[in-house]
Coordinates of C-alpha atoms and ligand atoms in Angstrom, one line a residue:
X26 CA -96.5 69.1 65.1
X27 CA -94.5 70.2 61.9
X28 CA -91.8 69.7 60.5
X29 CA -88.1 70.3 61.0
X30 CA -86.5 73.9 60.6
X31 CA -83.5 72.9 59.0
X32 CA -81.7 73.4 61.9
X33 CA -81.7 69.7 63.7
X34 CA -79.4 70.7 66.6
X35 CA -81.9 73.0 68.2
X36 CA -84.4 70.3 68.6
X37 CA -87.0 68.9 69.5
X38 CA -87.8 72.9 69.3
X39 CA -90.8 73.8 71.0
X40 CA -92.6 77.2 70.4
X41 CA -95.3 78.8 72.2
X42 CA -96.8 81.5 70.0
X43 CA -99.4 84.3 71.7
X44 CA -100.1 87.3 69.4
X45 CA -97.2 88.9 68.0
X46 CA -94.5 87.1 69.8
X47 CA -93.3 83.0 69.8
X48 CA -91.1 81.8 72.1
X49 CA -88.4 79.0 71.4
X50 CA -87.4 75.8 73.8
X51 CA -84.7 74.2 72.4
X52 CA -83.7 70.5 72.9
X53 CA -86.4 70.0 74.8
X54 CA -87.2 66.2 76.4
X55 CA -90.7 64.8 77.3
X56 CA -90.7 65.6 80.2
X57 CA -89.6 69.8 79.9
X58 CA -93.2 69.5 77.2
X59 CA -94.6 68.1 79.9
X60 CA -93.8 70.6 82.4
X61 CA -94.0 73.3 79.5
X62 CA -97.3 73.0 79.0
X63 CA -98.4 72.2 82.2
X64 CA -97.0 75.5 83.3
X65 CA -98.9 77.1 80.5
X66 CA -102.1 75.6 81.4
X67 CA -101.5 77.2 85.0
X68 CA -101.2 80.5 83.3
X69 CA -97.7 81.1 82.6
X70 CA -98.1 83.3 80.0
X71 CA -95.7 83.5 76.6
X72 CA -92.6 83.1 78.8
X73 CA -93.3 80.2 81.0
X74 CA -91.1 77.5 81.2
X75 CA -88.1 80.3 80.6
X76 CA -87.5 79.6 76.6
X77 CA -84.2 80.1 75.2
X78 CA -85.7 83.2 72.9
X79 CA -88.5 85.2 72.0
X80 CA -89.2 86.9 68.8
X81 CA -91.7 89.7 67.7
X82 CA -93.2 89.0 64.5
X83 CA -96.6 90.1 62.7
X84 CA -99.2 87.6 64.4
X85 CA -100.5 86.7 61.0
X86 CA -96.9 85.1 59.7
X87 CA -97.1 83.0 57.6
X88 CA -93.3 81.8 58.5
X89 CA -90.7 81.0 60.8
X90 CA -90.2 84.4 62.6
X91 CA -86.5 84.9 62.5
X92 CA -84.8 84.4 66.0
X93 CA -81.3 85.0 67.3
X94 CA -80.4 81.0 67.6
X95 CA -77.7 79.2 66.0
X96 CA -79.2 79.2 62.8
X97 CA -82.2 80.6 62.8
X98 CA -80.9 84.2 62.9
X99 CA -79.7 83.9 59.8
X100 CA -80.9 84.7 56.4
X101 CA -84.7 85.7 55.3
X102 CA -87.1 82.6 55.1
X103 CA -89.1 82.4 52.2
X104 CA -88.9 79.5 50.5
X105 CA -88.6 77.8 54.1
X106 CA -91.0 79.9 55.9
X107 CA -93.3 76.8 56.2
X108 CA -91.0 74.7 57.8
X109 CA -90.9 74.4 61.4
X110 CA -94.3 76.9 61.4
X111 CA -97.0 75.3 59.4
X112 CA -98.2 71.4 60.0
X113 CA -96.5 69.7 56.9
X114 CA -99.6 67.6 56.2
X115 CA -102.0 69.8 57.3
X116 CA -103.7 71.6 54.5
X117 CA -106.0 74.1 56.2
X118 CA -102.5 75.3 57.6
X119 CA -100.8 76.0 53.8
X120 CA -104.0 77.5 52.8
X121 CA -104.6 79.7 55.4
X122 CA -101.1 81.1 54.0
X123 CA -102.3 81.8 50.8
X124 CA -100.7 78.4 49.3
X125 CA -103.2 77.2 47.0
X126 CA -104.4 79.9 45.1
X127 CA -104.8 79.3 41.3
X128 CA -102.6 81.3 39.6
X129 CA -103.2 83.1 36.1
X130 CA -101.2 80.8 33.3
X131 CA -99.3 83.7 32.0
X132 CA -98.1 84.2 35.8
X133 CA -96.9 81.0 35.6
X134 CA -95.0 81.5 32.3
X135 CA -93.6 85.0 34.0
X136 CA -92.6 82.7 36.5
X137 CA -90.9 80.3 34.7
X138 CA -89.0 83.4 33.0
X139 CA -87.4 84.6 36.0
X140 CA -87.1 81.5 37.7
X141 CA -83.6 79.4 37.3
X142 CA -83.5 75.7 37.8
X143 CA -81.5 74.7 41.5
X144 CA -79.4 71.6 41.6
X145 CA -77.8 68.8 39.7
X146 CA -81.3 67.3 39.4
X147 CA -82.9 70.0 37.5
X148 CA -82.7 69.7 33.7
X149 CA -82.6 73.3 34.4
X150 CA -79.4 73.8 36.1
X151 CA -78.9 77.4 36.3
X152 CA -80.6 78.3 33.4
X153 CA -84.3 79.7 33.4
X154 CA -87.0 77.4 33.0
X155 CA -89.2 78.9 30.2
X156 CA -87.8 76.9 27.3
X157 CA -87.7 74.2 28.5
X158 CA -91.6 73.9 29.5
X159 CA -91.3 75.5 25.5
X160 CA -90.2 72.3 24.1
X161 CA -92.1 70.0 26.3
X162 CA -95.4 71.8 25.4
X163 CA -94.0 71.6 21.3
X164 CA -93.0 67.3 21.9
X165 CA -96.8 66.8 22.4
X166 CA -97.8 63.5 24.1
X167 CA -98.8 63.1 27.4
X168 CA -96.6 65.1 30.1
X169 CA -95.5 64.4 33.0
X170 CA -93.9 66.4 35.6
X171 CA -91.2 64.6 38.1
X172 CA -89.9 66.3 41.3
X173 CA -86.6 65.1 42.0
X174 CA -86.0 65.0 45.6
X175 CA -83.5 62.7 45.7
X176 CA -80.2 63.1 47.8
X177 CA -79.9 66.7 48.4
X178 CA -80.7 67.7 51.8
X179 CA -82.8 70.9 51.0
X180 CA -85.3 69.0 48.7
X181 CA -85.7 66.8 51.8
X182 CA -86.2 68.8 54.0
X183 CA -88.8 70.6 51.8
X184 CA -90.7 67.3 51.0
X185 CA -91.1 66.8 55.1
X186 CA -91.8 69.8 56.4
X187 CA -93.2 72.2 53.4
X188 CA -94.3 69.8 50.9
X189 CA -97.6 71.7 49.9
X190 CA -95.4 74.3 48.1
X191 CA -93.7 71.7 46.5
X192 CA -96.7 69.6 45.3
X193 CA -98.1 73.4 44.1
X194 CA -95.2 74.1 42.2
X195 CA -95.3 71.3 40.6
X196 CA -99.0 71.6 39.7
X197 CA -98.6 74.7 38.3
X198 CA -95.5 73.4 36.0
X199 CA -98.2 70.9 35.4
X200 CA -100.5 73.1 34.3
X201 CA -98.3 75.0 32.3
X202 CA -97.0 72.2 29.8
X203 CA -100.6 70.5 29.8
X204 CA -99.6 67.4 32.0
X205 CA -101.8 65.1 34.2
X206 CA -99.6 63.2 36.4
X207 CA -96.8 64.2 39.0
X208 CA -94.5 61.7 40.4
X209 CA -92.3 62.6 43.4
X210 CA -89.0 61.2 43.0
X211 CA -87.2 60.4 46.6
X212 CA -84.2 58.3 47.8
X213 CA -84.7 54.8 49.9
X214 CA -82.8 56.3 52.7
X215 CA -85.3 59.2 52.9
X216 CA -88.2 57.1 53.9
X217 CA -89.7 60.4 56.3
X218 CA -89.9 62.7 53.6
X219 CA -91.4 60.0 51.3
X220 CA -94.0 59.2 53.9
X221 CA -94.4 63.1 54.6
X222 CA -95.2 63.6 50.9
X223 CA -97.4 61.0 50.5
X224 CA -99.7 62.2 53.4
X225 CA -99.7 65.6 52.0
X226 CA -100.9 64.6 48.1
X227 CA -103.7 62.5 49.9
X228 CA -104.6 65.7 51.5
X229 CA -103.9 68.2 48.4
X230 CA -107.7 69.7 47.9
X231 CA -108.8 69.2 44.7
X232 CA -105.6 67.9 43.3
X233 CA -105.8 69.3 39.1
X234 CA -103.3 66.6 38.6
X235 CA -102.8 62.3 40.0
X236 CA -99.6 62.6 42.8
X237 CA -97.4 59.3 42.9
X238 CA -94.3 59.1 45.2
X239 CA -91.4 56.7 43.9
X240 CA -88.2 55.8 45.7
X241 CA -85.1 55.0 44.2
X242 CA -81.8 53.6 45.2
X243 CA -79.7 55.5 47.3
X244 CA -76.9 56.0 44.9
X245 CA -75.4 59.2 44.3
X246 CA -75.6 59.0 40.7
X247 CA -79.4 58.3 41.1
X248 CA -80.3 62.0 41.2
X249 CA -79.1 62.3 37.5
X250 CA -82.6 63.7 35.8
X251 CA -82.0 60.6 33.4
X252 CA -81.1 58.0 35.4
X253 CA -83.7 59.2 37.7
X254 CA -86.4 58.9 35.2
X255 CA -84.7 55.0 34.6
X256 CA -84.9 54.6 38.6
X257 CA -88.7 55.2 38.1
X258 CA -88.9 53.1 35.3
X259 CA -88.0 49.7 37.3
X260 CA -84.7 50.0 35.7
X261 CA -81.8 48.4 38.0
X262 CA -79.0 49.1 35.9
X263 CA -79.0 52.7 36.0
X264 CA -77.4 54.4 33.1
X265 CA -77.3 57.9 31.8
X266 CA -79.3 58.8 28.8
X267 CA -77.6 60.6 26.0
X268 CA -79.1 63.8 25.3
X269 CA -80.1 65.3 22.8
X270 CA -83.6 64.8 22.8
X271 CA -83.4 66.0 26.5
X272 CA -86.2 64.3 28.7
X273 CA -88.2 67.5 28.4
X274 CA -88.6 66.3 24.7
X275 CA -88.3 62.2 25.5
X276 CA -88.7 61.1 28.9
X277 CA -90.5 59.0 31.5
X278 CA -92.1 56.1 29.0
X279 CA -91.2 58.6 25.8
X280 CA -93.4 61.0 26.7
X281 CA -92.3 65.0 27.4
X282 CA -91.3 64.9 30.9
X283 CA -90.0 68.2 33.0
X284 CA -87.5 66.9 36.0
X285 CA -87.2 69.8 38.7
X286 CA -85.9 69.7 42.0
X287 CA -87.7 70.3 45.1
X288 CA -86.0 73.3 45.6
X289 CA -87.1 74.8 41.7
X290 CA -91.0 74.1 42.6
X291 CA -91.1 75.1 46.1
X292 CA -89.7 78.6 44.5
X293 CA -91.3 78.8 41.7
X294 CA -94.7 78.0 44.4
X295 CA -93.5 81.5 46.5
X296 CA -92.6 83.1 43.2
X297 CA -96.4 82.9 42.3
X298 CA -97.8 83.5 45.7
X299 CA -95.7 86.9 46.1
X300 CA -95.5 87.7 42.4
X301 CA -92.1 88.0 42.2
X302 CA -89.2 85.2 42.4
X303 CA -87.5 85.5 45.7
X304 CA -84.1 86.7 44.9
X305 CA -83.3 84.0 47.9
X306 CA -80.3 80.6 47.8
X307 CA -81.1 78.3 50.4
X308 CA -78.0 76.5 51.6
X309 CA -77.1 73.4 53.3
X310 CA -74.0 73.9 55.7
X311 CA -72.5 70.8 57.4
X312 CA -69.4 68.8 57.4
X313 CA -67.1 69.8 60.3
X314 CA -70.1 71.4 62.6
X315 CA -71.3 70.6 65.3
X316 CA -74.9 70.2 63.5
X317 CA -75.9 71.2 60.0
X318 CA -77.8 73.8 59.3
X319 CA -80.2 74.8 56.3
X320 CA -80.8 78.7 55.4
X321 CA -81.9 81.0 53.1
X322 CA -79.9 83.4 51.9
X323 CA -80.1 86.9 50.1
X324 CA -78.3 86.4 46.6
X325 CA -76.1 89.4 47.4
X326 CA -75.3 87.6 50.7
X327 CA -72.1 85.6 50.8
X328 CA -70.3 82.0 51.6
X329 CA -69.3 83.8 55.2
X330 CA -73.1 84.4 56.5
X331 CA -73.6 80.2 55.3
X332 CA -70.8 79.5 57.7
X333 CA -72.3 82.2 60.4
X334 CA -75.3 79.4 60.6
X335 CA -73.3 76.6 62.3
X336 CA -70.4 76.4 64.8
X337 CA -67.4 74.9 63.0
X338 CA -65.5 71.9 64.9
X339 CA -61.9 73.8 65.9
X340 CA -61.0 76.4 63.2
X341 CA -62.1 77.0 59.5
X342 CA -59.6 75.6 56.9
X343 CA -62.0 75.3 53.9
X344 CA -65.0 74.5 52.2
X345 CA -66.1 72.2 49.8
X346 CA -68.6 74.1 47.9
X347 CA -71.5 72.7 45.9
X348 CA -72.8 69.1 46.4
X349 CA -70.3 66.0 46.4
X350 CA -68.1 66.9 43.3
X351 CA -67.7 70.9 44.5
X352 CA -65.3 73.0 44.5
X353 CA -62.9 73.8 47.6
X354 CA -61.9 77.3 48.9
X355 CA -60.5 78.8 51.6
X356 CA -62.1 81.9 50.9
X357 CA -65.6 82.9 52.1
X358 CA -66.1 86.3 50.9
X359 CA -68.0 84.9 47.6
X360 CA -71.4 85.2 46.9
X361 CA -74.3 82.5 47.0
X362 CA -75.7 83.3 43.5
X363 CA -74.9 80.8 40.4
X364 CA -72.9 83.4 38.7
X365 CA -70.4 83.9 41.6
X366 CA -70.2 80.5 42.8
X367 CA -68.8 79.1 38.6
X368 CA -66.8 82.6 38.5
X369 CA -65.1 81.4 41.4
X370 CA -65.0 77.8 40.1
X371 CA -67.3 76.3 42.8
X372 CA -70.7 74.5 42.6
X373 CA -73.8 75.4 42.8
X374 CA -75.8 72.4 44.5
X375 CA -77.0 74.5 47.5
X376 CA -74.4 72.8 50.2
X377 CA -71.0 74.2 51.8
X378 CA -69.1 71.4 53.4
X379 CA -66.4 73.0 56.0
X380 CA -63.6 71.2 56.4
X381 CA -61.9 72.5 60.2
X382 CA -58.1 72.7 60.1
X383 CA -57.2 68.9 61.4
X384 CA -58.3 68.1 57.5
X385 CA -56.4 67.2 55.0
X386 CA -57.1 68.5 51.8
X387 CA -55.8 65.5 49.4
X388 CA -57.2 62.9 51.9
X389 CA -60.8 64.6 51.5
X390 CA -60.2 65.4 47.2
X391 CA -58.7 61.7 47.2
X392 CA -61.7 60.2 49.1
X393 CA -64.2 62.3 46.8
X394 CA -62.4 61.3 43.4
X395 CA -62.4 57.4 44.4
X396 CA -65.8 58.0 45.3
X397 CA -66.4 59.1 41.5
X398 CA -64.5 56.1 40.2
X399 CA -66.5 53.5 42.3
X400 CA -70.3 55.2 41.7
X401 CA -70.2 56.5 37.8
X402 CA -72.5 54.5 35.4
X403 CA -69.5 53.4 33.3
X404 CA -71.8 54.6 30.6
X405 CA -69.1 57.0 29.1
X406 CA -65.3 56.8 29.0
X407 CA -64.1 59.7 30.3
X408 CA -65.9 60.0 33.6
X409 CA -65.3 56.0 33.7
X410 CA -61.4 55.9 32.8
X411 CA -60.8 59.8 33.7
X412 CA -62.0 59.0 37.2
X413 CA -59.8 56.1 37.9
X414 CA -56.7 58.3 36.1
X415 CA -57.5 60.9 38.3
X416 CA -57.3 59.0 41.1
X417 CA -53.8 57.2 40.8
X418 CA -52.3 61.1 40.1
X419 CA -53.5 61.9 43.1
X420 CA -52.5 58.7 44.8
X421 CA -49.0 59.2 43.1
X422 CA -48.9 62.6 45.1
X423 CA -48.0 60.7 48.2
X424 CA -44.8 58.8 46.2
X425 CA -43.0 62.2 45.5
X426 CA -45.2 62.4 42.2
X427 CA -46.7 65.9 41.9
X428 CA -48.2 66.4 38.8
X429 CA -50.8 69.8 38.6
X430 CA -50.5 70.0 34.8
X431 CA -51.5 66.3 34.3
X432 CA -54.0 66.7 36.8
X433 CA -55.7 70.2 35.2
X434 CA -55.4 68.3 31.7
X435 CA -57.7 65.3 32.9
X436 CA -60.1 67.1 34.5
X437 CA -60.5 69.3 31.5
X438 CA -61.0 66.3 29.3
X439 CA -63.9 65.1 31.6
X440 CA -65.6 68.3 31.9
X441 CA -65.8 68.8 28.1
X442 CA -66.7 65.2 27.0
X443 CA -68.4 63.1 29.9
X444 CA -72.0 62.4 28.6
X445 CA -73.5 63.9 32.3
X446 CA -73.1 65.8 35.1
X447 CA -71.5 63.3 37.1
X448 CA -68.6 63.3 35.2
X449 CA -68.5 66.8 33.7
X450 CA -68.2 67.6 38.1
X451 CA -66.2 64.2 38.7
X452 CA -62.9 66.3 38.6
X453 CA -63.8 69.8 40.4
X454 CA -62.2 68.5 44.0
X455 CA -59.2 67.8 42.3
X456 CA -59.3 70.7 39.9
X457 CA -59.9 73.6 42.7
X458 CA -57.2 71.8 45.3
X459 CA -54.5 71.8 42.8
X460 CA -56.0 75.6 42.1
X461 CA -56.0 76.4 45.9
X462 CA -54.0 74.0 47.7
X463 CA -50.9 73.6 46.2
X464 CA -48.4 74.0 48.6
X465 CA -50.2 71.5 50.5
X466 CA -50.5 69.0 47.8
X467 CA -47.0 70.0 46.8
X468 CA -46.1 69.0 50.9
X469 CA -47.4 65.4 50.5
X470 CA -44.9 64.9 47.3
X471 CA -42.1 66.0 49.9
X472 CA -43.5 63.3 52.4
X473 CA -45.2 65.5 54.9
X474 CA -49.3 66.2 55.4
X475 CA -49.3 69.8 56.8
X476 CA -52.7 68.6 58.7
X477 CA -51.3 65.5 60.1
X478 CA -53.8 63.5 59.7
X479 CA -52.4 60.9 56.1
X480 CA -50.2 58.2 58.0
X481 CA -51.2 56.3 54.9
X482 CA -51.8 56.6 51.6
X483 CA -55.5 55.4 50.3
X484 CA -55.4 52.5 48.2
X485 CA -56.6 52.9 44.7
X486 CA -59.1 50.0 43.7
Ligands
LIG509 S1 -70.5 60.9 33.0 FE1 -70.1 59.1 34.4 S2 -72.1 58.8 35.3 FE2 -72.5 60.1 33.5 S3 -72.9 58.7 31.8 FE3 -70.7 59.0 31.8 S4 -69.9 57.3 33.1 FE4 -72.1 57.5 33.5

């Protein structure tokens, strides 16, 4: 029984494993199980029941073997090696993969060199973690380490089908700064990996540090390391907090707090296991698919082996690159790490929305803008105005009103003064549209959507 793969289309996925090989049954109903195992009982062997594929691994993995199925041929599982192989809950199962050893505390503080923060979650966003966990050591106090799982689909997946490796990661960053308590942050709407969680930190042997699981609201904005710490507060009026001190210094209650995604922990987890950071990106690819799929990918790998993962719905027009408030490109051959991804003006959240060619690009960059205008704290003015600008000079498009310069202007005013990163990525639809788009922004203003799909224009509210 464990958890999912990151690859929901193929399942339920059943897998027989015998020695050195594991064969797959995808989409299989009760009743195939049934029959499955009742023809392995008779003796069928590895192949009974005719799976869909069978791969040759090393009978001690540890991980998924790699397979040729939609989605599971892709990439090198390391950081996701648990899920879909090991019992999420089961702790004999992590262990037996070398999960809980303790490791040295100057490993963890080589770790925390190497390692760079993943998502709009982390307080470490792209930037190594060392100092960081520097100043939350110098604030004194009591520490406290939150994992923020809330909203991206990676972290969720993680908390409900490897959440050992994320409850270790976060023990060790625990360890590191001197702190006592852990609280998993998760959204409402993802009540199986909260419950998944849960069961694992009743089951975490000999837990050095207390485990708590908190849900928030659903909100977007709710991921926001500060207002996530005000989510777990009790807060309802969620508001960012201005930084500096950052929450490593002042956070949950006033005391040092280090916020790291999922994603971060379970790394820095395998980083400390293998003694070496995994030079691995794991990606989210949905949108326009006929199911999503989650992979992880070789830094040096690119947008194009993301896509490879999924089948798109009719053909490939673009993708919208990083999380909510990415970036959109029509152009896959750019690579998965950080530095390529904000070279080529994109995001770095860890999902790739595809957009098939029936889309229409200021539709989509409209939607996401009024989105931004509707969900932002209204903490700061401009993410709270620039959002609502933003959106009636793209709503002007469709009145002949084309203005790129305007447009570029506003965007750049957000980016440089909204107080957090909901604002400062508020703009980026519009931004890379009017970057890569044009002539198809520049259509509306002559009354026609090259996708015919805008009959009418959105309203602004
Ligand atoms: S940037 Fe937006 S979400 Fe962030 S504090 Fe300002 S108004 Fe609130």
């Amino acid at each position: 029984m464990t958890g999912s793969t990151g690859v929901p289309a193929l399942e339920p996925l059943v897998t027989v494993t015998e020695g050195g090989e594991t064969a797959f049954h995808v989409n299989c109903s009760t009743a195939q199980v049934e029959r499955l195992v009742a023809s392995i009982d008779e003796g069928g062997g590895l192949r009974a029941g005719g799976p869909d594929a069978v791969a040759e691994h090393d009978p001690e993995s540890p991980r998924l073997p790699s397979v040729n199925l939609p989605g599971l041929g892709v990439g090198h599982r390391r950081v996701l090696g648990g899920a879909g192989w090991r019992r999420p809950t089961e702790a004999d199962d992590h262990a037996d993969a070398g999960g809980f050893d303790t490791p040295e505390p100057t490993a963890i503080q080589d770790a925390a060199v190497a390692l760079m923060g993943r998502g709009w979650g982390d307080i470490c966003h792209d930037e190594s973690l060392a100092q960081t966990w520097d100043r939350a050591r110098d604030a004194g106090g009591s520490p406290v380490v939150v994992v923020n799982a809330h909203g991206n689909p990676t972290d969720t997946l993680l908390l409900a089908s490897a959440p050992f490796e994320v409850l270790h990661g976060a023990a060790a960053a625990a360890q590191a700064v001197g702190a006592d308590s852990v609280i998993v942050y998760v959204s409402d709407a993802d009540e199986r990996a909260a419950e998944t969680v849960r069961a694992a930190a009743v089951n975490y042997p000999k837990p050095s540090v207390a485990i708590d699981v908190v849900t928030g609201p659903a909100e977007h904005r709710a991921g926001e390391p500060t207002m996530a710490l005000e989510a777990i507060e009790g807060n309802h009026r969620l508001e960012a907090r201005l930084r500096p001190p950052g929450p490593e210094s002042v956070g949950l209650h006033g005391q040092p707090t280090l916020v790291h995604t999922a994603r971060t922990l379970a790394h820095l987890a395998v980083s400390l296991r293998e003694g070496e950071a995994p030079d691995t990106r794991v990606v989210t690819v949905e949108g326009d698919v006929a199911g999503p799929a989650t992979v992880e990918l070789s830094e040096s790998e690119t947008l194009s082996t993301a896509i490879d993962a999924v089948t798109v719905d009719g053909e490939f027009k673009a993708a919208c690159v990083g999380g909510r408030f990415g970036g959109l490109t029509g152009e896959l051959d750019i690579g998965v790490a950080p530095s390529a991804l904000t070279a080529a003006g994109l995001g770095t959240e860890g999902t790739v929305q595809v957009l098939a060619d029936d889309r229409c690009v200021l539709e989509f960059v409209g939607k996401r803008t009024q989105y931004a205008a509707d969900e932002n704290c209204g903490r700061c003015v401009p993410c709270r105005e620039g959002t609502t600008q933003l959106t009636g000079l793209l709503r002007d498009i469709y009145d002949g009103a084309y203005a790129p310069g305007d447009i570029e202007e506003l965007v750049r005013v957000m980016d440089r003064s909204s107080i957090c990163a909901f604002g400062v990525e508020a703009g980026r639809p519009a931004r890379t549209a009017v970057a890569e788009f044009e002539s198809e922004l520049q259509a509306h203003a002559d009354g026609r959507c090259p996708a015919d799909s805008c009959t009418v224009a959105p309203e602004v509210t």
